[in-house]
CSV table of N, CA and C in Angstrom, one decimal:
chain,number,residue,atom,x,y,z
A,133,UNK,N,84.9,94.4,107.1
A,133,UNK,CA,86.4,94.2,107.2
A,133,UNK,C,86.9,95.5,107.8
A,134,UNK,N,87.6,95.1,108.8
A,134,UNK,CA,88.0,96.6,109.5
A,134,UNK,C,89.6,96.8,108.3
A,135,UNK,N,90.1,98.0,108.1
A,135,UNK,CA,91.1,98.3,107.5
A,135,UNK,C,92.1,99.2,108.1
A,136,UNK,N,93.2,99.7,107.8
A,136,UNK,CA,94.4,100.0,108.1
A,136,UNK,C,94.0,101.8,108.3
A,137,UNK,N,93.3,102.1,107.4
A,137,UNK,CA,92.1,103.5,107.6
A,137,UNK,C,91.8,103.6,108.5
A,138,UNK,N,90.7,102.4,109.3
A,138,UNK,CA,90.0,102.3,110.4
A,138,UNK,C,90.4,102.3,111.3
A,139,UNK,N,92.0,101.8,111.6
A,139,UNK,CA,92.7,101.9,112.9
A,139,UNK,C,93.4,102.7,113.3
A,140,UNK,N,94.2,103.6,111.7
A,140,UNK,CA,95.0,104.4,111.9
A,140,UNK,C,94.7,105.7,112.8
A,141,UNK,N,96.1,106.6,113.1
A,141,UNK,CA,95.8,107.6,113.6
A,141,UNK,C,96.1,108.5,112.6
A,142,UNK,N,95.0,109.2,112.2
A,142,UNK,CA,94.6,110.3,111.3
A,142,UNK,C,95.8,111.5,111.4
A,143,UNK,N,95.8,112.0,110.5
A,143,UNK,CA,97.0,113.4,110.4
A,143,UNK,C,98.3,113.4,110.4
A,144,UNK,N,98.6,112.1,110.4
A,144,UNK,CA,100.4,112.2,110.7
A,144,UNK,C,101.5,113.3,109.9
A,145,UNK,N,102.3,113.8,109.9
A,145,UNK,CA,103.1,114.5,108.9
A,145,UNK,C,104.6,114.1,109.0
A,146,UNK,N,104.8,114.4,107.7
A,146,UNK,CA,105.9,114.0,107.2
A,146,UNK,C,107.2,115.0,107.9
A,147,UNK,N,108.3,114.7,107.7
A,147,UNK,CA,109.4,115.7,108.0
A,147,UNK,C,110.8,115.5,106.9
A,148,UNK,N,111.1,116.1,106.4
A,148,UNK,CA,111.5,115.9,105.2
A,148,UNK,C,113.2,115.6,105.3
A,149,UNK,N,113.9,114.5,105.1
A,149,UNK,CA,114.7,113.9,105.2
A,149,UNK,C,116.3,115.1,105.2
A,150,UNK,N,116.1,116.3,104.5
A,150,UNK,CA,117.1,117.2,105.1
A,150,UNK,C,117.1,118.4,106.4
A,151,UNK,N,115.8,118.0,106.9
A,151,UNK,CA,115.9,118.1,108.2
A,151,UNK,C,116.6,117.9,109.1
A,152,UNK,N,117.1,118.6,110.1
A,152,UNK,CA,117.9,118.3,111.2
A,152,UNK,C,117.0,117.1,112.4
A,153,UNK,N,117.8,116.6,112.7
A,153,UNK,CA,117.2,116.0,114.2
A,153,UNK,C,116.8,116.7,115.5
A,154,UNK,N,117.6,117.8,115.3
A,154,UNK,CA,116.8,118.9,116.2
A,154,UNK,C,115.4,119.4,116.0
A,155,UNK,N,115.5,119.9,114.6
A,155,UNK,CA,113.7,120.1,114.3
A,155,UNK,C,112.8,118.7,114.2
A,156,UNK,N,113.4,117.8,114.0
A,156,UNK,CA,111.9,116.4,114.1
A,156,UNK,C,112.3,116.8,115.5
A,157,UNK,N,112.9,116.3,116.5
A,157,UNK,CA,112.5,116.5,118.1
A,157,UNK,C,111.6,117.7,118.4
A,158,UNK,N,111.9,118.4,117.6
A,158,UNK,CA,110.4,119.8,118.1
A,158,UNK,C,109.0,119.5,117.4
A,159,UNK,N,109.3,118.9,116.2
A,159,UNK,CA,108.7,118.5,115.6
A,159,UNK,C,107.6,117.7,116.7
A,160,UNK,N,108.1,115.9,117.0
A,160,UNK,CA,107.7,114.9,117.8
A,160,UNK,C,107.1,115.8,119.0
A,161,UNK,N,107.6,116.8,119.4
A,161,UNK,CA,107.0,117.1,120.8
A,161,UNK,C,106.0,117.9,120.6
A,162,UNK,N,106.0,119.0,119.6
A,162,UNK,CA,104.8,119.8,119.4
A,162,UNK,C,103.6,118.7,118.7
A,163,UNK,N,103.8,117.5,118.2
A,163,UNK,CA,102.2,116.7,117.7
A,163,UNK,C,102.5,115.7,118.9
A,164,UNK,N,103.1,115.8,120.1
A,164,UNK,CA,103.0,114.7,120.8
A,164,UNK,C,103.3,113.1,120.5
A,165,UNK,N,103.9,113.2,119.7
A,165,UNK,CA,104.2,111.3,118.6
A,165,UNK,C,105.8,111.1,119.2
A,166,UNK,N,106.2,109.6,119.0
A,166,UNK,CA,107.3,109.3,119.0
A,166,UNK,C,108.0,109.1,118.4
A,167,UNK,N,107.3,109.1,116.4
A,167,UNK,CA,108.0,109.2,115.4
A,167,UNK,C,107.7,109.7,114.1
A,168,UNK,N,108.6,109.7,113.3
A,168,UNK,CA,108.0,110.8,112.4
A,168,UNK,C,108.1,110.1,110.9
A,169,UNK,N,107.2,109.8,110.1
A,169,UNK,CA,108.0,109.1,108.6
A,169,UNK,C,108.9,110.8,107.8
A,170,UNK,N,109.8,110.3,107.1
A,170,UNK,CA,110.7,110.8,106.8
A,170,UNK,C,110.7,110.8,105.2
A,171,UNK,N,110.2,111.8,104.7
A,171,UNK,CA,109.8,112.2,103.1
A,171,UNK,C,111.2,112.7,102.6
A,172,UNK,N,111.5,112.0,101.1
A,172,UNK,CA,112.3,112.4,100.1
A,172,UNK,C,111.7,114.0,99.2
A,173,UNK,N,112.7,114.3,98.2
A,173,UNK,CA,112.5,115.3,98.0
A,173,UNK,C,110.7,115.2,97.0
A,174,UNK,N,110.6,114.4,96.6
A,174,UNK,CA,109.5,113.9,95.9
A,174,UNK,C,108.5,113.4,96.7
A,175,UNK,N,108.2,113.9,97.9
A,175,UNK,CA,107.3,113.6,99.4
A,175,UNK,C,107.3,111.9,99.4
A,176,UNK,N,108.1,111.3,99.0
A,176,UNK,CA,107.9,109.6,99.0
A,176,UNK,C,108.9,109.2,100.2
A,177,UNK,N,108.5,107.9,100.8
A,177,UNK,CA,108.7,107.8,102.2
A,177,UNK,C,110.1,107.0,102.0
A,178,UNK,N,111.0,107.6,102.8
A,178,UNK,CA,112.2,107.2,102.8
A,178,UNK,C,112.7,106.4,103.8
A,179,UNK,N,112.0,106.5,105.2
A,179,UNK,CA,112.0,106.1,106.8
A,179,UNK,C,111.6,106.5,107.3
A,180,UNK,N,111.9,106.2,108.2
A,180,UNK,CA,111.1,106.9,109.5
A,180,UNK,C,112.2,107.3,110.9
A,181,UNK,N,112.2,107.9,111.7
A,181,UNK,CA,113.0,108.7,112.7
A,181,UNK,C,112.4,108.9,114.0
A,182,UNK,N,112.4,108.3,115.0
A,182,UNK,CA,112.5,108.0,116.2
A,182,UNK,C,113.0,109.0,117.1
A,183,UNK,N,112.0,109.0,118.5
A,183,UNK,CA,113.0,109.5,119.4
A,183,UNK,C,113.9,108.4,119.8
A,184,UNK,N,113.8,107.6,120.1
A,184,UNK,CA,115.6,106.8,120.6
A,184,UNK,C,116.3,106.7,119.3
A,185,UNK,N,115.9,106.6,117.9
A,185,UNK,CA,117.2,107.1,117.4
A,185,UNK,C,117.8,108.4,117.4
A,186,UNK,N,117.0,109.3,117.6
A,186,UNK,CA,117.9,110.6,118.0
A,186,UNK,C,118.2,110.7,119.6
A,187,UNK,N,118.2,109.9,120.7
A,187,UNK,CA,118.6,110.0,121.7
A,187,UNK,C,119.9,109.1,121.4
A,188,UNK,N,119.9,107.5,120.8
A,188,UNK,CA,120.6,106.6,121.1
A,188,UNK,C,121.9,107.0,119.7
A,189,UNK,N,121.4,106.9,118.5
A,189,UNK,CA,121.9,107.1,117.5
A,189,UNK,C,122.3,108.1,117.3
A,190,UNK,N,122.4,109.0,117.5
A,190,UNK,CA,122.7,110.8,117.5
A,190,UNK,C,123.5,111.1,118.4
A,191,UNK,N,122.4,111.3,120.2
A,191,UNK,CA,123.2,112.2,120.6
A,191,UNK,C,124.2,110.9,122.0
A,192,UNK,N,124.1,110.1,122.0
A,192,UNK,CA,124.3,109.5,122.8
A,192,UNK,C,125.8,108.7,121.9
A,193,UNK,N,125.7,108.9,120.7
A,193,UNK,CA,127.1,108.8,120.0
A,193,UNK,C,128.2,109.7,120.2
A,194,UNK,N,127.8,111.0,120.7
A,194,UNK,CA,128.2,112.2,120.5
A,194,UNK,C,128.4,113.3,119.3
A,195,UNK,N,127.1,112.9,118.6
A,195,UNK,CA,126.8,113.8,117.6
A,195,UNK,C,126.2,115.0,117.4
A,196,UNK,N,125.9,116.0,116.8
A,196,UNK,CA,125.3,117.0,117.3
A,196,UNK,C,123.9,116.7,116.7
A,197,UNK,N,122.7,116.7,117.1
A,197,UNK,CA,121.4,116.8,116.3
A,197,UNK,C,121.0,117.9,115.6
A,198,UNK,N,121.6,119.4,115.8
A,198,UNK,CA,122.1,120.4,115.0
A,198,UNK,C,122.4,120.2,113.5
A,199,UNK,N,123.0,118.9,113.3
A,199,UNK,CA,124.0,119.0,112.1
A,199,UNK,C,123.8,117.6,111.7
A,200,UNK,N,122.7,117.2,112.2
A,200,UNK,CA,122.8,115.4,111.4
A,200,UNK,C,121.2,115.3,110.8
A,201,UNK,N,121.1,115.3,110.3
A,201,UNK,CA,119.7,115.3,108.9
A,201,UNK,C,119.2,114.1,109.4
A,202,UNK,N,117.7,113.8,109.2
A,202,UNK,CA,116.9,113.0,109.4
A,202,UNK,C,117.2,111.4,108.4
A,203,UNK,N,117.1,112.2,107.0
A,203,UNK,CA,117.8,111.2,106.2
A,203,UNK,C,118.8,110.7,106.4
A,204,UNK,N,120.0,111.2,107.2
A,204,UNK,CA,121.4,110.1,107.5
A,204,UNK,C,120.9,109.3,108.4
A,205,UNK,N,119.8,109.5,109.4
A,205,UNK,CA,119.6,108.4,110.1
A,205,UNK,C,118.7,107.4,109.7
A,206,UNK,N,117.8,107.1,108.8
A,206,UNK,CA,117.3,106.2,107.9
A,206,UNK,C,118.2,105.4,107.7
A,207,UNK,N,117.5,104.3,107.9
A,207,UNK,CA,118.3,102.9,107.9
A,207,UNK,C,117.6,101.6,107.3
A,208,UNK,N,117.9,101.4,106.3
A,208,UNK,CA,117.1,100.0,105.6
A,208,UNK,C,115.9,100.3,105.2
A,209,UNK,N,114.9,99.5,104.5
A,209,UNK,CA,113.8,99.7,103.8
A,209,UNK,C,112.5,100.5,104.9
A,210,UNK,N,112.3,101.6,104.1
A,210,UNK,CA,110.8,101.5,104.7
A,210,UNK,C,109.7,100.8,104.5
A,211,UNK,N,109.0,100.5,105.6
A,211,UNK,CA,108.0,99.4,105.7
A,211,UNK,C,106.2,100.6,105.8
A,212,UNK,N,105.3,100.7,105.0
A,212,UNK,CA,104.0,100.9,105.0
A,212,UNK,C,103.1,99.9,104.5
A,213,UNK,N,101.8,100.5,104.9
A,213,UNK,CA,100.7,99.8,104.3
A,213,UNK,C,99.5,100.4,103.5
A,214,UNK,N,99.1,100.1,102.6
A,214,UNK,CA,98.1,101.0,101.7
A,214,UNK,C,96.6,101.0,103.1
A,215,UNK,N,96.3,102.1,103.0
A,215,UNK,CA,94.7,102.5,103.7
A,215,UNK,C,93.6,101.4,103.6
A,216,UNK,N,93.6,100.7,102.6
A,216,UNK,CA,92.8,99.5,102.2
A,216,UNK,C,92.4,98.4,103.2
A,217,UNK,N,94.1,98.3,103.0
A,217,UNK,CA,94.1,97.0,103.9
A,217,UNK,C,93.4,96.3,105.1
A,218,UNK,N,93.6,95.4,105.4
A,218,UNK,CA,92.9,94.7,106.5
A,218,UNK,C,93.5,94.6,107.3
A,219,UNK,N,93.4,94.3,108.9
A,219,UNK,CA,94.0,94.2,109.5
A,219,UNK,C,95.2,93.2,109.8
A,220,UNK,N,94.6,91.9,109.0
A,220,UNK,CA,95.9,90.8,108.7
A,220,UNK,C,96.8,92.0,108.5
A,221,UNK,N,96.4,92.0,106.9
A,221,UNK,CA,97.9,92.8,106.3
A,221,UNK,C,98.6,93.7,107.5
A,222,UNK,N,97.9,94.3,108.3
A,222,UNK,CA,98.6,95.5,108.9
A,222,UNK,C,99.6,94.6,109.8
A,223,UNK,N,99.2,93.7,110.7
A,223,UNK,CA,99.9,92.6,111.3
A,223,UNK,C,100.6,92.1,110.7
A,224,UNK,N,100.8,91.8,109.7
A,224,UNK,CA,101.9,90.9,109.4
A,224,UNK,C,103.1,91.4,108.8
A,225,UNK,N,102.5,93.0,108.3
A,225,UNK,CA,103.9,93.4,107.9
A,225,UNK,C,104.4,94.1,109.3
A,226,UNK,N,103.7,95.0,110.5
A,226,UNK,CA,104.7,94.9,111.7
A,226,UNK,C,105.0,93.9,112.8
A,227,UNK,N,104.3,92.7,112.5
A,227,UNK,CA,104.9,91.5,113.1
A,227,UNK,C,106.2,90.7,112.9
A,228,UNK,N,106.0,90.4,111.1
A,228,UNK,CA,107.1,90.3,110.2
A,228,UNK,C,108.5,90.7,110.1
A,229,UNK,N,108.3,92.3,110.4
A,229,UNK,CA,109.3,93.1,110.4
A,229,UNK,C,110.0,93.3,111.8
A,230,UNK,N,109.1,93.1,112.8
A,230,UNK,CA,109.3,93.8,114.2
A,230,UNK,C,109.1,95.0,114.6
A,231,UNK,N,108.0,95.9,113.6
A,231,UNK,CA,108.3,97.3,114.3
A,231,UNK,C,107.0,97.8,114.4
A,232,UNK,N,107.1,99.1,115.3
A,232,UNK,CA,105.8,98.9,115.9
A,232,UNK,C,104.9,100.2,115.8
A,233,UNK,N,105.6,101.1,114.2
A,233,UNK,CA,104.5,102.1,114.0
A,233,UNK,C,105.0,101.8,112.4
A,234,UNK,N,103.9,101.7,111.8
A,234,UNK,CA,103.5,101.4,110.2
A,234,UNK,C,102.4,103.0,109.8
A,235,UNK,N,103.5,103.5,108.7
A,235,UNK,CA,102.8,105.2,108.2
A,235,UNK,C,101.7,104.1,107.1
A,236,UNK,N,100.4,104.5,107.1
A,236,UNK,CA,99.3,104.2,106.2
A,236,UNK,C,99.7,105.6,104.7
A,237,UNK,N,99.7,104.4,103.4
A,237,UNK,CA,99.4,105.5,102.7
A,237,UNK,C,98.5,105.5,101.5
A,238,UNK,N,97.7,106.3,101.4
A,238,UNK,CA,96.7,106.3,100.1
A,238,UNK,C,96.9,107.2,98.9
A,239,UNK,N,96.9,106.8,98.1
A,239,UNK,CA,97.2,107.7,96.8
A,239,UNK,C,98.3,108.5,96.7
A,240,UNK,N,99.9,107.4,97.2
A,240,UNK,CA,100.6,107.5,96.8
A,240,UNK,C,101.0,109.0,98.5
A,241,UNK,N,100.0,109.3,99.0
A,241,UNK,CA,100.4,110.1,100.2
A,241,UNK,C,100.2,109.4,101.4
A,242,UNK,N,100.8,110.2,102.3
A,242,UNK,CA,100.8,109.6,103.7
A,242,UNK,C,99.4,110.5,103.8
A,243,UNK,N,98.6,109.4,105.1
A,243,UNK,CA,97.0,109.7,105.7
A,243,UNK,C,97.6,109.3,106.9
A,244,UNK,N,98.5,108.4,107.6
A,244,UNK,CA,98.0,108.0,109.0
A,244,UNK,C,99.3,107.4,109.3
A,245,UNK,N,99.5,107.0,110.2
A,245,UNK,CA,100.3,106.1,111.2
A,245,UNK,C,99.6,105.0,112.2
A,246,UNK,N,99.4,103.7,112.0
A,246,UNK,CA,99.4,102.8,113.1
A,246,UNK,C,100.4,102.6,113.9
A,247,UNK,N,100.1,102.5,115.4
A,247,UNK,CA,100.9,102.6,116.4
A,247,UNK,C,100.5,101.6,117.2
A,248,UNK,N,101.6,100.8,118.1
A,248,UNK,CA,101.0,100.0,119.0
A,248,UNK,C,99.4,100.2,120.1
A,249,UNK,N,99.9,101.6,120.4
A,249,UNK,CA,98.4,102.3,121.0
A,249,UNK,C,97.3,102.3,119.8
A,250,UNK,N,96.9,102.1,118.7
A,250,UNK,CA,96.0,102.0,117.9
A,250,UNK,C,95.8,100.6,117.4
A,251,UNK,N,97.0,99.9,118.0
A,251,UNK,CA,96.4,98.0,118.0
A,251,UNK,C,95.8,97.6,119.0
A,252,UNK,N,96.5,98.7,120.3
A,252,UNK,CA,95.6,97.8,121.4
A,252,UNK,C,94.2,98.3,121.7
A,253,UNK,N,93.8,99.6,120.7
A,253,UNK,CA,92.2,99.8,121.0
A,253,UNK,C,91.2,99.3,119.8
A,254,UNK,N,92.1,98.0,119.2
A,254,UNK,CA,91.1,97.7,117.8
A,254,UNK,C,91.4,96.6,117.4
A,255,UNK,N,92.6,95.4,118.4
A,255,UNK,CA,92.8,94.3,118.3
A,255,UNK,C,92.1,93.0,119.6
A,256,UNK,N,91.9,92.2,119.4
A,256,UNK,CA,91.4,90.9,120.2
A,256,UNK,C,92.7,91.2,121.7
A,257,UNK,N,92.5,90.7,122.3
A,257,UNK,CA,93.7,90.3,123.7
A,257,UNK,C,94.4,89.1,122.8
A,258,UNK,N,93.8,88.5,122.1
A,258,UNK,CA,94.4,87.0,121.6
A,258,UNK,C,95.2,87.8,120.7
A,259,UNK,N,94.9,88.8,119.3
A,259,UNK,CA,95.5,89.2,118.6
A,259,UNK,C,97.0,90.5,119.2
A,260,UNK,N,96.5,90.8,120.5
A,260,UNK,CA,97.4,91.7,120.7
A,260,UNK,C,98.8,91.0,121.2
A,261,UNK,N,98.0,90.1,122.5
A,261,UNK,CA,99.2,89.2,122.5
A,261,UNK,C,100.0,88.5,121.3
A,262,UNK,N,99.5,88.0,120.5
A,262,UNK,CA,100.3,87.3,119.3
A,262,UNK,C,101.5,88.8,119.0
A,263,UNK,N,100.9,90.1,118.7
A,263,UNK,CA,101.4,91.0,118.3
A,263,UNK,C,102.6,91.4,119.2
A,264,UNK,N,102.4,91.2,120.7
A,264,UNK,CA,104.3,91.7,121.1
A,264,UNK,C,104.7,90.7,121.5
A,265,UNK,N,104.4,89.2,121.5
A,265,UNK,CA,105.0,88.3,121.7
A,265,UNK,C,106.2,88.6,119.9
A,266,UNK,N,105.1,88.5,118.9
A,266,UNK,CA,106.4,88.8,118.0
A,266,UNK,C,107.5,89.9,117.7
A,267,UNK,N,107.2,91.4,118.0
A,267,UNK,CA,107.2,91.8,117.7
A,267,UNK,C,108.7,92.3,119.2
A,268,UNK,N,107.7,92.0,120.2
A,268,UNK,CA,109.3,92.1,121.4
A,268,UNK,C,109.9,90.9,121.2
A,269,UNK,N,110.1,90.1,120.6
A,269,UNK,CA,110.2,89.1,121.1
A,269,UNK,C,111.7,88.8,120.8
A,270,UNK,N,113.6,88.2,121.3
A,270,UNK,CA,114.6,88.3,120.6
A,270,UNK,C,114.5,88.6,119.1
A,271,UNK,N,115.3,89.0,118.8
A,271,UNK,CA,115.6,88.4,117.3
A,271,UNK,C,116.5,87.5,116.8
């Protein structure tokens, strides 16, 4: 059984929710990623933070990313999966949801992030398609 371990991409880090949006964008560019999960004071995952939300939601509002915390942009439940899991599981909760990077966590910490690039080197063509057909698909 392949698992959520097996696909993930190893090392991800956290950025801690009174962070500015300025420092996750240095953050995202110095590890090369497009997003970052977003740890409470108790390192537990609060959301996660995007480059288009800090393009679209930030500065494209006319906010300053200087002065707007990672945590104010968190929005709605965060969605993970335990390391365990199987690949169903991994699919169905970012199919289900619509989103397309799921933080893996084991023992209560973050280990990884699944990303669409880490579906499409470890899913069927049949499974990947199912995957952005739901996943872009309206809502």
């Amino acid at each position: 059984m392949t698992t959520a371990k097996d696909i993930m991409h190893p090392g991800a880090q956290w950025i801690p929710a009174h962070e500015t949006l300025d420092r996750a964008a240095q953050l995202m560019r110095n590890l090369n990623v497009g997003a970052l999960p977003v740890a409470d004071e108790n390192e537990r995952l609060c959301g996660i933070i995007t480059d288009r939300d800090i393009v679209v939601g930030c500065v494209a509002m006319g906010h300053d990313p200087a002065r707007t915390t990672c945590g104010e942009m968190c929005k709605g439940t965060p969605r993970w999966v335990e390391s365990g899991a199987d690949v169903g599981a991994v699919l169905q909760e970012m199919q289900g949801h619509q989103i397309r990077r799921l933080p893996v966590i084991e023992d209560k910490r973050l280990v990884g992030m699944i990303s669409e690039a880490d579906l499409a080197q470890h899913l069927s063509d049949e499974q990947l398609k199912a995957f952005c057909e739901s996943v872009y698909a309206p809502s």
